[in-house]
mmCIF file of C-alpha atoms and ligand atoms in Angstrom:
data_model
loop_
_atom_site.group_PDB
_atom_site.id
_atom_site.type_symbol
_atom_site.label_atom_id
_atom_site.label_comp_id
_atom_site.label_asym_id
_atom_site.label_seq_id
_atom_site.Cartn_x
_atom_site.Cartn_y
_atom_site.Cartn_z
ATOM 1 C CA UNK A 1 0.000 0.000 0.000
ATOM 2 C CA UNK A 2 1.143 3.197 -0.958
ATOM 3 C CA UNK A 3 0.125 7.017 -0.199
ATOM 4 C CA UNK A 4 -1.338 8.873 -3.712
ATOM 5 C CA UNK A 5 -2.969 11.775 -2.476
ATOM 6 C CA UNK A 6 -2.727 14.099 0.752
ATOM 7 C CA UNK A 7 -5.452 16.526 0.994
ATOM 8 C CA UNK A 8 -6.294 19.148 3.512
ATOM 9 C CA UNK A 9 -9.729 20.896 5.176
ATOM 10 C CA UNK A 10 -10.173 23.673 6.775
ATOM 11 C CA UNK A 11 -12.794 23.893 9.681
ATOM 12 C CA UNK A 12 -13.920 26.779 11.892
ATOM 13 C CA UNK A 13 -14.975 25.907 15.415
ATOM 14 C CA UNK A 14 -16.561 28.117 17.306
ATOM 15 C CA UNK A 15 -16.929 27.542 20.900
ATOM 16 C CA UNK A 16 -20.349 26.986 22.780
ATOM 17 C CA UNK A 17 -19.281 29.403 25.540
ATOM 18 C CA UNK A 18 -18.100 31.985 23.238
ATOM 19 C CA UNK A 19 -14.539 32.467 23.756
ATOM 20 C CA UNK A 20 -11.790 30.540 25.798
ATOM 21 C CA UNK A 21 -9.468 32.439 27.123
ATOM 22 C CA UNK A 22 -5.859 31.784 29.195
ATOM 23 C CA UNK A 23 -2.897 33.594 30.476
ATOM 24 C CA UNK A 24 -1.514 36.511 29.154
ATOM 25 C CA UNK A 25 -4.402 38.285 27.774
ATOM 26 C CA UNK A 26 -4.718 35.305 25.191
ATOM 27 C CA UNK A 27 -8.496 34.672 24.233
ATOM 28 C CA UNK A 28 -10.106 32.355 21.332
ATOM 29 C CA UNK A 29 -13.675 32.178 19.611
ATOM 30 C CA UNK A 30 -13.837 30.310 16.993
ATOM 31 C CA UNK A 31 -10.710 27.629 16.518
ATOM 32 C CA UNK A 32 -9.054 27.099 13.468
ATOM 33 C CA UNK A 33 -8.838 23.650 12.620
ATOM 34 C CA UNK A 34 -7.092 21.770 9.641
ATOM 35 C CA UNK A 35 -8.222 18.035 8.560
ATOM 36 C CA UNK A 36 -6.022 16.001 6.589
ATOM 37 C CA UNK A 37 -6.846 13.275 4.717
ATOM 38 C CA UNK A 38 -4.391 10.670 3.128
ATOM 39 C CA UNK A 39 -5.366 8.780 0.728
ATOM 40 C CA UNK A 40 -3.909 4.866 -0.630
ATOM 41 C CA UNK A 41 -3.530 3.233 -3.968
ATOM 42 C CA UNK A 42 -5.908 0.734 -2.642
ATOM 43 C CA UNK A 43 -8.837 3.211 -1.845
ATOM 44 C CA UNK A 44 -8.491 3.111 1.803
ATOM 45 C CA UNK A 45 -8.136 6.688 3.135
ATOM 46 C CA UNK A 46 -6.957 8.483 7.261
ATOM 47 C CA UNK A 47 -7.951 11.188 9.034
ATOM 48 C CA UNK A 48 -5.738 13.476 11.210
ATOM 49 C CA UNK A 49 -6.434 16.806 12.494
ATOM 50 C CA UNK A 50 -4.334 19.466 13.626
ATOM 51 C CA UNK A 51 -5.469 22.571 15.964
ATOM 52 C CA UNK A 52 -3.211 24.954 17.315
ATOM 53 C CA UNK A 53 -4.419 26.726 20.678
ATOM 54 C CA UNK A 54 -4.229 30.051 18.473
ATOM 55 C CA UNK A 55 -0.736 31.235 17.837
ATOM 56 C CA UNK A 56 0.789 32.362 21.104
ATOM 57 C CA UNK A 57 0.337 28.878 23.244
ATOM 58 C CA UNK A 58 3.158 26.792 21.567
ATOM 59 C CA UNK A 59 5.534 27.436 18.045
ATOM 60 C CA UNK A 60 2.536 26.528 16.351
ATOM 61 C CA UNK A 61 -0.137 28.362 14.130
ATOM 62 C CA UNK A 62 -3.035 27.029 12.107
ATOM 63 C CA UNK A 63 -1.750 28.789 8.965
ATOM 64 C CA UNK A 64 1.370 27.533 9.799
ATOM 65 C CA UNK A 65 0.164 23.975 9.952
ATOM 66 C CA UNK A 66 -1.213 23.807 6.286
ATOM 67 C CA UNK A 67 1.783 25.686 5.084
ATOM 68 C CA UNK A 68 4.083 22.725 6.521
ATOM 69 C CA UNK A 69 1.753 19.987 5.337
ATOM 70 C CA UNK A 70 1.751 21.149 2.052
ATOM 71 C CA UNK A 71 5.712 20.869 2.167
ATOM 72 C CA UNK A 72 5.672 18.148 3.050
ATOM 73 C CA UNK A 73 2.749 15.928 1.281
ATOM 74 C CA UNK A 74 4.800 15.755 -2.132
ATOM 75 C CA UNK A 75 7.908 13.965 -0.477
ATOM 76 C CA UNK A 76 5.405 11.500 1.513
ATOM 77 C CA UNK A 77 3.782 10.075 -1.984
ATOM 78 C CA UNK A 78 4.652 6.541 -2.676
ATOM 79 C CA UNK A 79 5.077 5.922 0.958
ATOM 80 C CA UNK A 80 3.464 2.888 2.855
ATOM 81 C CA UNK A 81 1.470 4.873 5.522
ATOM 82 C CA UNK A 82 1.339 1.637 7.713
ATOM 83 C CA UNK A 83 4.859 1.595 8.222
ATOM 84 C CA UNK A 84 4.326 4.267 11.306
ATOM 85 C CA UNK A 85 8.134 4.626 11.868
ATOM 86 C CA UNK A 86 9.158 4.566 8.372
ATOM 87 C CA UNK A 87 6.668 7.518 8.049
ATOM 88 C CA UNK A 88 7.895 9.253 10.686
ATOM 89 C CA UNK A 89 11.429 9.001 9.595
ATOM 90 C CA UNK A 90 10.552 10.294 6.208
ATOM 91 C CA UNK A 91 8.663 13.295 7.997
ATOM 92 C CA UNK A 92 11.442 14.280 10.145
ATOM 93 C CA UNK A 93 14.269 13.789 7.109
ATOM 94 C CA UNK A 94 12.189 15.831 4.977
ATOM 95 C CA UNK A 95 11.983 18.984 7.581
ATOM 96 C CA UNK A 96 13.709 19.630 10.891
ATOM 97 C CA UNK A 97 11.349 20.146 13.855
ATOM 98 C CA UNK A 98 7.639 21.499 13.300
ATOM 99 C CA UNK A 99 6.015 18.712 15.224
ATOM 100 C CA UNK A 100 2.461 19.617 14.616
ATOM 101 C CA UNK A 101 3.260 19.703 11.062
ATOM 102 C CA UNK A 102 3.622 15.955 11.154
ATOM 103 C CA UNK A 103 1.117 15.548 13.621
ATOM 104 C CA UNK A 104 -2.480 14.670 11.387
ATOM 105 C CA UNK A 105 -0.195 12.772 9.053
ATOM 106 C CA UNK A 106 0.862 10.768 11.727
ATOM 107 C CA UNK A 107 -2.681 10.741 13.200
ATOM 108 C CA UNK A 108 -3.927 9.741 9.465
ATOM 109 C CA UNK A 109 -1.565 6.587 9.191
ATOM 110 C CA UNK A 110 -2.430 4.899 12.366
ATOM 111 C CA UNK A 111 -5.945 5.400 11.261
ATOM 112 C CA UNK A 112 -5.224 3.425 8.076
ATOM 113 C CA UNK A 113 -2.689 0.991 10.007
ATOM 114 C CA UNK A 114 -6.040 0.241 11.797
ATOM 115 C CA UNK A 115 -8.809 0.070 9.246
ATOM 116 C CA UNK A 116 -6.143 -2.071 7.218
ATOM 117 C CA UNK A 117 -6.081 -4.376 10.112
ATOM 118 C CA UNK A 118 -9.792 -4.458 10.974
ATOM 119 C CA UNK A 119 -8.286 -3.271 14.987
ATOM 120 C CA UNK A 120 -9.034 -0.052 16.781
ATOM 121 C CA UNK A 121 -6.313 2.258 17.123
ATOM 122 C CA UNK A 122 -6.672 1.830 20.914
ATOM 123 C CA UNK A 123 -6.030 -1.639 20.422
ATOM 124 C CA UNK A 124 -2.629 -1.043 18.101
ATOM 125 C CA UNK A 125 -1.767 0.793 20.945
ATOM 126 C CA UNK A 126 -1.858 -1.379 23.976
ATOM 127 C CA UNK A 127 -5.623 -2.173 24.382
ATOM 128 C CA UNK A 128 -8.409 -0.860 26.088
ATOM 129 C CA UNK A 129 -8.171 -0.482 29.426
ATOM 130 C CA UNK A 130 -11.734 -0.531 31.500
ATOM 131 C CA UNK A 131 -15.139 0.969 30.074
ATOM 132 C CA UNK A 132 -14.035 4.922 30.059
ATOM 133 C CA UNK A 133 -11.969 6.900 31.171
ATOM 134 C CA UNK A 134 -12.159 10.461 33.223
ATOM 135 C CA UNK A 135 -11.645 13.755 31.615
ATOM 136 C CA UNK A 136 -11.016 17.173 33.490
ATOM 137 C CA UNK A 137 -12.818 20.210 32.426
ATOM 138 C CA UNK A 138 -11.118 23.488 31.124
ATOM 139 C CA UNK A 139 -12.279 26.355 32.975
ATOM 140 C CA UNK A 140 -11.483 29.743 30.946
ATOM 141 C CA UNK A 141 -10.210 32.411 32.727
ATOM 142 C CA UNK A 142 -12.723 34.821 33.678
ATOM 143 C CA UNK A 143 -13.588 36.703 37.476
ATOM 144 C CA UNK A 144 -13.172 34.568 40.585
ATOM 145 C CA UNK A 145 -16.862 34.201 40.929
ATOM 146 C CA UNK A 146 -17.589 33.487 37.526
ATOM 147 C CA UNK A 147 -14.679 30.701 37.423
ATOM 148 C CA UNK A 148 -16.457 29.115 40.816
ATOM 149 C CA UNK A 149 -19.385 28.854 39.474
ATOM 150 C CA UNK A 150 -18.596 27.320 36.442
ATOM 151 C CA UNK A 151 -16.492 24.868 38.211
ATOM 152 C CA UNK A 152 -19.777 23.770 40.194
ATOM 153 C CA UNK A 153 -22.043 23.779 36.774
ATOM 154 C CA UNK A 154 -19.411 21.444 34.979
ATOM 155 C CA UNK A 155 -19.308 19.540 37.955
ATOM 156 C CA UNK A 156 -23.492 18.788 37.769
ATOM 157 C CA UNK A 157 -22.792 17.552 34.622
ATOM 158 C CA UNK A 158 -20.328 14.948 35.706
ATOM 159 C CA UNK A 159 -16.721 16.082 35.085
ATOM 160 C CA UNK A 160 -14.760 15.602 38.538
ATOM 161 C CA UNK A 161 -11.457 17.112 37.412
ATOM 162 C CA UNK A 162 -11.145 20.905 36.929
ATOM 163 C CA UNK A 163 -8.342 23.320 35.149
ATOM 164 C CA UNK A 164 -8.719 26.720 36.228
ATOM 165 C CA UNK A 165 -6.974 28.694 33.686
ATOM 166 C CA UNK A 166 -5.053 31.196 35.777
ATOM 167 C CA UNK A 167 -1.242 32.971 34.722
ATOM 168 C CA UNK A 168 -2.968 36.233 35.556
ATOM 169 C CA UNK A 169 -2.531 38.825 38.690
ATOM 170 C CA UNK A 170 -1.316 36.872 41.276
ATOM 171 C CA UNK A 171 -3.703 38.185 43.854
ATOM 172 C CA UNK A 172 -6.680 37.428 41.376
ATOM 173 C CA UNK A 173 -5.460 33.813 40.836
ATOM 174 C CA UNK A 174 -5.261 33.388 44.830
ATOM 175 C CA UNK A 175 -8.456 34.091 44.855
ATOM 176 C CA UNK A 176 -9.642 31.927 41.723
ATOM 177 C CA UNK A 177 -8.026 28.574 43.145
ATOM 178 C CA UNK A 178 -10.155 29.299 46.787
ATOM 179 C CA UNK A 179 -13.030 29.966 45.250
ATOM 180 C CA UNK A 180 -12.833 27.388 43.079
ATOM 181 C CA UNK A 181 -11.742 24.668 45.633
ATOM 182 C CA UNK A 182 -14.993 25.622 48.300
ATOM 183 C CA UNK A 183 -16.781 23.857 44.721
ATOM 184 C CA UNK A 184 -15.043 20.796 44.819
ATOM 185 C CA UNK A 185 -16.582 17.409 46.443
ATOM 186 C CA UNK A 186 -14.774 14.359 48.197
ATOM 187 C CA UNK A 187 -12.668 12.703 45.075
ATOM 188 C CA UNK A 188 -12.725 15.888 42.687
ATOM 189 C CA UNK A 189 -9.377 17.147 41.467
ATOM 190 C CA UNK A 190 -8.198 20.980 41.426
ATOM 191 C CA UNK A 191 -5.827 21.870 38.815
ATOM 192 C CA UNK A 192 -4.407 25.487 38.692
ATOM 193 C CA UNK A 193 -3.054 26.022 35.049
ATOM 194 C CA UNK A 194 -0.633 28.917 34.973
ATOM 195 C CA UNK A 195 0.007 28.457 31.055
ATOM 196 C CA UNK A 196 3.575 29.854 31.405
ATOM 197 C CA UNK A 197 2.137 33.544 32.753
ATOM 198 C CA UNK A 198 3.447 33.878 36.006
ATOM 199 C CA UNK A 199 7.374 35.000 37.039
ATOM 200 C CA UNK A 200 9.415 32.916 39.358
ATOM 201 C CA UNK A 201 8.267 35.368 42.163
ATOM 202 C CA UNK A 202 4.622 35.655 41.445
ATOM 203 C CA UNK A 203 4.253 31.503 41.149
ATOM 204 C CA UNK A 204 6.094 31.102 44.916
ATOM 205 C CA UNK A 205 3.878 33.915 46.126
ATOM 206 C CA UNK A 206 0.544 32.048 44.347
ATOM 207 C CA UNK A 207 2.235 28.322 45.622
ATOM 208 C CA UNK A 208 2.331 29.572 49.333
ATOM 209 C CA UNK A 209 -0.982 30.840 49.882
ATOM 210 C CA UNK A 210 -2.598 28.118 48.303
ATOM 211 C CA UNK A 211 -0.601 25.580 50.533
ATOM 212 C CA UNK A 212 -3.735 24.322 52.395
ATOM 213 C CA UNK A 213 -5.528 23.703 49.794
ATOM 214 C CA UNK A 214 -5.975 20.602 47.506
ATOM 215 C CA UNK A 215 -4.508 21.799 44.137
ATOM 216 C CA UNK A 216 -2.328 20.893 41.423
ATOM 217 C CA UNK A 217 0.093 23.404 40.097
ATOM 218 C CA UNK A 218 0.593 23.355 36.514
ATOM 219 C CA UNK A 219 3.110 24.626 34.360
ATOM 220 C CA UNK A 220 3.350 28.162 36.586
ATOM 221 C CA UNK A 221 6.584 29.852 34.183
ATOM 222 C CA UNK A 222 8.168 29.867 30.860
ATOM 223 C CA UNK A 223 11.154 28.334 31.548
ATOM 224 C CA UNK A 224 12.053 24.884 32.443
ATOM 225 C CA UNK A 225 14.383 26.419 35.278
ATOM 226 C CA UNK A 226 12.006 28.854 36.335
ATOM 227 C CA UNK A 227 9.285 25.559 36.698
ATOM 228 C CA UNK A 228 11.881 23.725 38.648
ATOM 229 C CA UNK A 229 12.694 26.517 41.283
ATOM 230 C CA UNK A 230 9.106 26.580 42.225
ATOM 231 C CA UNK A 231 8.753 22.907 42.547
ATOM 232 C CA UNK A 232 11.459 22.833 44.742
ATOM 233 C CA UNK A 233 9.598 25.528 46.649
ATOM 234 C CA UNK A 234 6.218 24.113 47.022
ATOM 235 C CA UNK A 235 4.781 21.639 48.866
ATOM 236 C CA UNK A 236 1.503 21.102 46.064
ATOM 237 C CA UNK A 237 1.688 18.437 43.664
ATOM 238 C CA UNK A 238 2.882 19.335 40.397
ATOM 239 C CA UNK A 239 2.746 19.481 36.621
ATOM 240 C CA UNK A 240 4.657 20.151 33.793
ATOM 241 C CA UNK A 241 2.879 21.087 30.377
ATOM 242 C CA UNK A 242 4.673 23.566 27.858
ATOM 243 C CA UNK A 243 8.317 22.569 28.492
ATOM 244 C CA UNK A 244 7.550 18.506 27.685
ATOM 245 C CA UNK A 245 8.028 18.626 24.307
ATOM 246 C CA UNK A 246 9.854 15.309 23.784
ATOM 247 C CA UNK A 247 11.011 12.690 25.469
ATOM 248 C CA UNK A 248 14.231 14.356 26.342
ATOM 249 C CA UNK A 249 12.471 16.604 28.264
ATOM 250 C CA UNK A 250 10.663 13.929 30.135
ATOM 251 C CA UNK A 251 13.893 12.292 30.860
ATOM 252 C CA UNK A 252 15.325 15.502 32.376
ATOM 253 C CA UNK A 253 12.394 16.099 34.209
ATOM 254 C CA UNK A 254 12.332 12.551 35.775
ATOM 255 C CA UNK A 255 16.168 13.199 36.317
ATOM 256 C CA UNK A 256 15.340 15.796 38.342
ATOM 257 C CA UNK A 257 12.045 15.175 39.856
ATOM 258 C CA UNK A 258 10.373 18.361 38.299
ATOM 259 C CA UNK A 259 7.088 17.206 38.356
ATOM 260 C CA UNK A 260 4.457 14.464 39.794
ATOM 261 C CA UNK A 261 2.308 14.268 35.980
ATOM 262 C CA UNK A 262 3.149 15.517 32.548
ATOM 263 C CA UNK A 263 0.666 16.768 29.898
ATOM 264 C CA UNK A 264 0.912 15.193 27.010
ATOM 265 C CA UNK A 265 -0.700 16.709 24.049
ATOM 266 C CA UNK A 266 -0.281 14.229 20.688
ATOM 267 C CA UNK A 267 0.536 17.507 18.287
ATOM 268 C CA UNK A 268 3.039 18.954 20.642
ATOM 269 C CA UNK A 269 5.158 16.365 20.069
ATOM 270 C CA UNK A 270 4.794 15.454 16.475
ATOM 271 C CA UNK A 271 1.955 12.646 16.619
ATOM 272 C CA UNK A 272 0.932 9.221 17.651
ATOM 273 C CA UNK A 273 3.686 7.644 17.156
ATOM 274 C CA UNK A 274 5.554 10.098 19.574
ATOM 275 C CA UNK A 275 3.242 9.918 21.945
ATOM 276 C CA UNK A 276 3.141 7.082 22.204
ATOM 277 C CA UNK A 277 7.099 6.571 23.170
ATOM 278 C CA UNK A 278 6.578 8.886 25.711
ATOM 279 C CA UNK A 279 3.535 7.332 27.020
ATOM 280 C CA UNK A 280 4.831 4.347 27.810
ATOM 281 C CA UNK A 281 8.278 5.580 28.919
ATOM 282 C CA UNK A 282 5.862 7.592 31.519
ATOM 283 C CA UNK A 283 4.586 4.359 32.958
ATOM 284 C CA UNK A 284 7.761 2.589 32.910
ATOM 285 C CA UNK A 285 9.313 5.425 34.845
ATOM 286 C CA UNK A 286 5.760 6.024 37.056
ATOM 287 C CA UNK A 287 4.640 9.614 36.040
ATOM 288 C CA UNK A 288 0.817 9.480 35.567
ATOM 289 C CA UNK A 289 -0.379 11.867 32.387
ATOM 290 C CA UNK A 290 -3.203 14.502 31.384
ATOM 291 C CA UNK A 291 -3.427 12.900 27.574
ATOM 292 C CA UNK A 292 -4.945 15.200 25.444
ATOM 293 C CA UNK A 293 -3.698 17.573 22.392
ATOM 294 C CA UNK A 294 -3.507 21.655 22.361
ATOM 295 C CA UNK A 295 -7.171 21.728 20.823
ATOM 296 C CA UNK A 296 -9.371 20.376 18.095
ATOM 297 C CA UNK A 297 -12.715 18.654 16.969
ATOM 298 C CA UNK A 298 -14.107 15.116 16.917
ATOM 299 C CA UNK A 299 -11.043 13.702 14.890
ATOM 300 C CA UNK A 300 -8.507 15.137 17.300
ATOM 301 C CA UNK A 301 -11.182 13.659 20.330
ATOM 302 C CA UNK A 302 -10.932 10.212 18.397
ATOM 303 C CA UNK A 303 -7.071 10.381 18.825
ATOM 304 C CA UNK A 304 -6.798 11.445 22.071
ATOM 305 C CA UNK A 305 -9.662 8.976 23.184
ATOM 306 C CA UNK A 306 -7.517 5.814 21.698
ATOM 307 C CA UNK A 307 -4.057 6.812 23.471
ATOM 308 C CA UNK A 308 -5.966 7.852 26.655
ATOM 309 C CA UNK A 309 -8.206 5.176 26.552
ATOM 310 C CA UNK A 310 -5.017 2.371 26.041
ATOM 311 C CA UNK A 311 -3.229 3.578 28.495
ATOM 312 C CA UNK A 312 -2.863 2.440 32.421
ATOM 313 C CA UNK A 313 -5.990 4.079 34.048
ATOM 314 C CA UNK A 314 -2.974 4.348 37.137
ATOM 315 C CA UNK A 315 -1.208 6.723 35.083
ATOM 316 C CA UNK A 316 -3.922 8.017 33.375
ATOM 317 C CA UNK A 317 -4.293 11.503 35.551
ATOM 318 C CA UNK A 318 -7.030 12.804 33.122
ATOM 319 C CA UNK A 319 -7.703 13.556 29.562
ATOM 320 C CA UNK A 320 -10.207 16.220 27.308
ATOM 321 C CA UNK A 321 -12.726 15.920 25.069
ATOM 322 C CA UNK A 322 -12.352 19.322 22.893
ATOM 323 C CA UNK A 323 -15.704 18.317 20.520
ATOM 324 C CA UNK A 324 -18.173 18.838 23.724
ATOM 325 C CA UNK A 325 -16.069 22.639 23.691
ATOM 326 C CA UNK A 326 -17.440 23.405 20.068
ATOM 327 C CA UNK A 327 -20.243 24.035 17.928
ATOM 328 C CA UNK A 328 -19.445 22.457 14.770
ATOM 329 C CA UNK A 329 -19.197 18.316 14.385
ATOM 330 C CA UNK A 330 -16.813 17.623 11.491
ATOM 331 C CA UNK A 331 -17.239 13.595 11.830
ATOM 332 C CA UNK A 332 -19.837 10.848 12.397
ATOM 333 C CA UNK A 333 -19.184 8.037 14.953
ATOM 334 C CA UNK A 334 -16.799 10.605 17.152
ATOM 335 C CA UNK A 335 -16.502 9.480 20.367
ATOM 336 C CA UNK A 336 -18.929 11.851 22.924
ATOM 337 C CA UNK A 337 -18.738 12.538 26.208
ATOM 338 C CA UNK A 338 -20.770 10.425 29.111
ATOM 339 C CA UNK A 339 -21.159 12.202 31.673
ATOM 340 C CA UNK A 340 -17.137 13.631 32.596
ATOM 341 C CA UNK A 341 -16.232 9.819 31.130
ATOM 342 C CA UNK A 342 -15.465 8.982 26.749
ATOM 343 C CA UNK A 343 -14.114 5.930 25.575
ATOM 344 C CA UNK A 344 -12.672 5.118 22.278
ATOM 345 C CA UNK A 345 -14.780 3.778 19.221
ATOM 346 C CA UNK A 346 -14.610 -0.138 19.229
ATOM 347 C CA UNK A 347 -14.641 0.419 14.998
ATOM 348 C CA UNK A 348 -11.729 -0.291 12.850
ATOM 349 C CA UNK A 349 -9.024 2.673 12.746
ATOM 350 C CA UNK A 350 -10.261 6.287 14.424
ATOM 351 C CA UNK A 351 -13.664 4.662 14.247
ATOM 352 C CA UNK A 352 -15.066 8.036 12.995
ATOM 353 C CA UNK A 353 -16.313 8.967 9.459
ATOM 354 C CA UNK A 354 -15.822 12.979 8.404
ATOM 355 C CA UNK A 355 -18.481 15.186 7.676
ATOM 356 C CA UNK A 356 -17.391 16.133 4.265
ATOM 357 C CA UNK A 357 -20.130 18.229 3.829
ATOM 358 C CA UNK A 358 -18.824 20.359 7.288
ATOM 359 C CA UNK A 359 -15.684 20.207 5.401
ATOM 360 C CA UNK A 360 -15.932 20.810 1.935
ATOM 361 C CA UNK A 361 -13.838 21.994 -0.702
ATOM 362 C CA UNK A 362 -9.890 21.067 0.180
ATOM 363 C CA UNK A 363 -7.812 23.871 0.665
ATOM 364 C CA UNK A 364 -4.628 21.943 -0.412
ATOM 365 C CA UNK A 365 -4.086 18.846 -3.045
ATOM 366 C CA UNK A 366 -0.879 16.904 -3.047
HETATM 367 MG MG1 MG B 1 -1.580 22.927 30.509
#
């Protein structure tokens, strides 16, 4: 089997609460999304999708993404797309970096590794551990009040993890994570997302007066350093997000005990495939994960839902379903949230078919 064709889409997806917004004055409304579809010389075609978290998150912009794809689409044709690592060697000789470049092409092989095979994804990847698995809920930074009070309305509808987006004024995000805590029930998790937007100073002065109360602190600086001098500070449980961008990072990390859980988002670091390596280095070595992916629709959900959902619920610290976070469906057979619980599709591949009517025209042939 060899790739003939690589395609890409173009989605808009705006969000059901009207904008999401995060440290640093950063705010989206409607994500920009790019599907890409590869297609085989015997008819069989994957999905991936790619969806930056706007452009200021990670190096990474939607643009940006089709730009990269459509370098490098001509220099994948004639490939075998189930040949993951053969792929992904190709990808990375053919351009230096740009993860979530390769990401969706990644994405799109596995999904025809698995239709070729008749196998879920989740199954190529480990198997299925359990029914479901939990997911937290994002909460976008807004007033203290408004934050609590979402945390409680998410919470009716049966997520028990929480992200309060904070990174802001220190003395506003004090008040977020107590507010937000008074919300929480026996067995809920509290996780205080900094997104990079607080200085060293500002993150010890946020870590102390939140040191009675039961909360994660997630990436709180920029800099790997800068993450590491507060962790050495603090006496919260602690998470790092940004600066795990490969599996060197997680190594150093683990070297020297930076953090209790990593995020791991599958475009971040360059796919599947890559995630996968670091997944399961992260069990071997006992960090537990948030597996997830910097945003998307159903056909990012799918992905995420078959690495979560694979993985050791032990080190499975939570996971996101971005397509109950949007307005627009751009696939059939998605997996959807239960409650705050998804679980893979037991189908062949993603499991999902695309809306090609959502998605129409291509904005880029091979
Ligand atoms: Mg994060």
């Amino acid at each position: 089997m060899v790739i003939t064709q690589i395609k890409c889409y173009q989605a808009g997806l705006p969000l059901h609460e009207g904008s999401y917004k995060w440290s640093g004055g950063n705010s989206v409304e409607v994500f920009d999304s790019t599907v890409v579809a590869v297609h085989t010389d015997e008819g069989v075609t994957g999905y991936g999708e790619i969806c930056p978290l706007g452009a200021a998150y990670l190096p990474a912009y939607a643009a940006g993404a089709r730009t990269g794809i459509a370098e490098l689409a001509p220099q994948l044709i004639g490939h075998d797309p189930t040949q993951l690592a053969l792929i992904n060697q190709a990808m990375d000789s053919a351009m230096r970096g740009h993860p979530y470049v390769k990401s969706a092409i990644d994405v799109a092989c596995w999904d025809i590794l698995g239709k070729v095979c008749g196998q879920p994804v989740a199954a190529l990847l480990g198997g299925r551990f359990g029914e479901s698995f939990a997911l937290y809920r994002a909460i976008s930074q807004e007033a203290p009040e408004q934050m609590a009070r979402m945390v409680g309305r998410y919470r009716s509808e049966g997520y028990t993890k929480f992200q309060l987006k904070v990174g802001g004024d220190p003395d506003v995000d004090i008040e977020r994570i107590r507010l937000a805590s008074k919300e929480l029930q026996r067995g809920d998790v509290l996780v205080a997302d900094a997104n990079t937007g607080w200085t060293q100073h500002q993150a010890i002065r946020v870590a102390d007066a939140v040191r009675d109360v039961d909360v994660y602190i997630e990436q709180p600086c920029m800099r790997y350093e800068e993450c590491l001098a507060v962790r050495e500070h603090t006496n919260r449980p602690f998470i790092l997000d940004e600066v795990i961008d490969d599996i060197g990072a997680v190594l150093r990390g683990y070297e020297d005990r930076a953090m209790d859980v990593v995020n791991l988002k599958i475009s971040k670091v360059g796919g599947l495939t890559k995630a996968r390596q670091i997944r399961d280095l992260c069990v071997s070595l006992g960090i537990a994960m948030t597996i997830e992916d910097t945003w998307g629709g159903d056909i990012v959900t799918a992905a995420i839902a078959h690495l979560a959902h694979s993985t050791p619920p032990r080190f499975l610290f939570s996971s996101t379903d971005f397509n109950s976070y949007v307005t627009v469906s751009i696939a059939d057979g998605a997996p959807q949230r239960d409650g705050g619980r998804l679980a893979a599709p037991p189908r062949p591949g993603l499991g999902f078919t695309p809306r090609m009517e959502v998605l129409g025209k291509p904005v880029y042939t091979s």
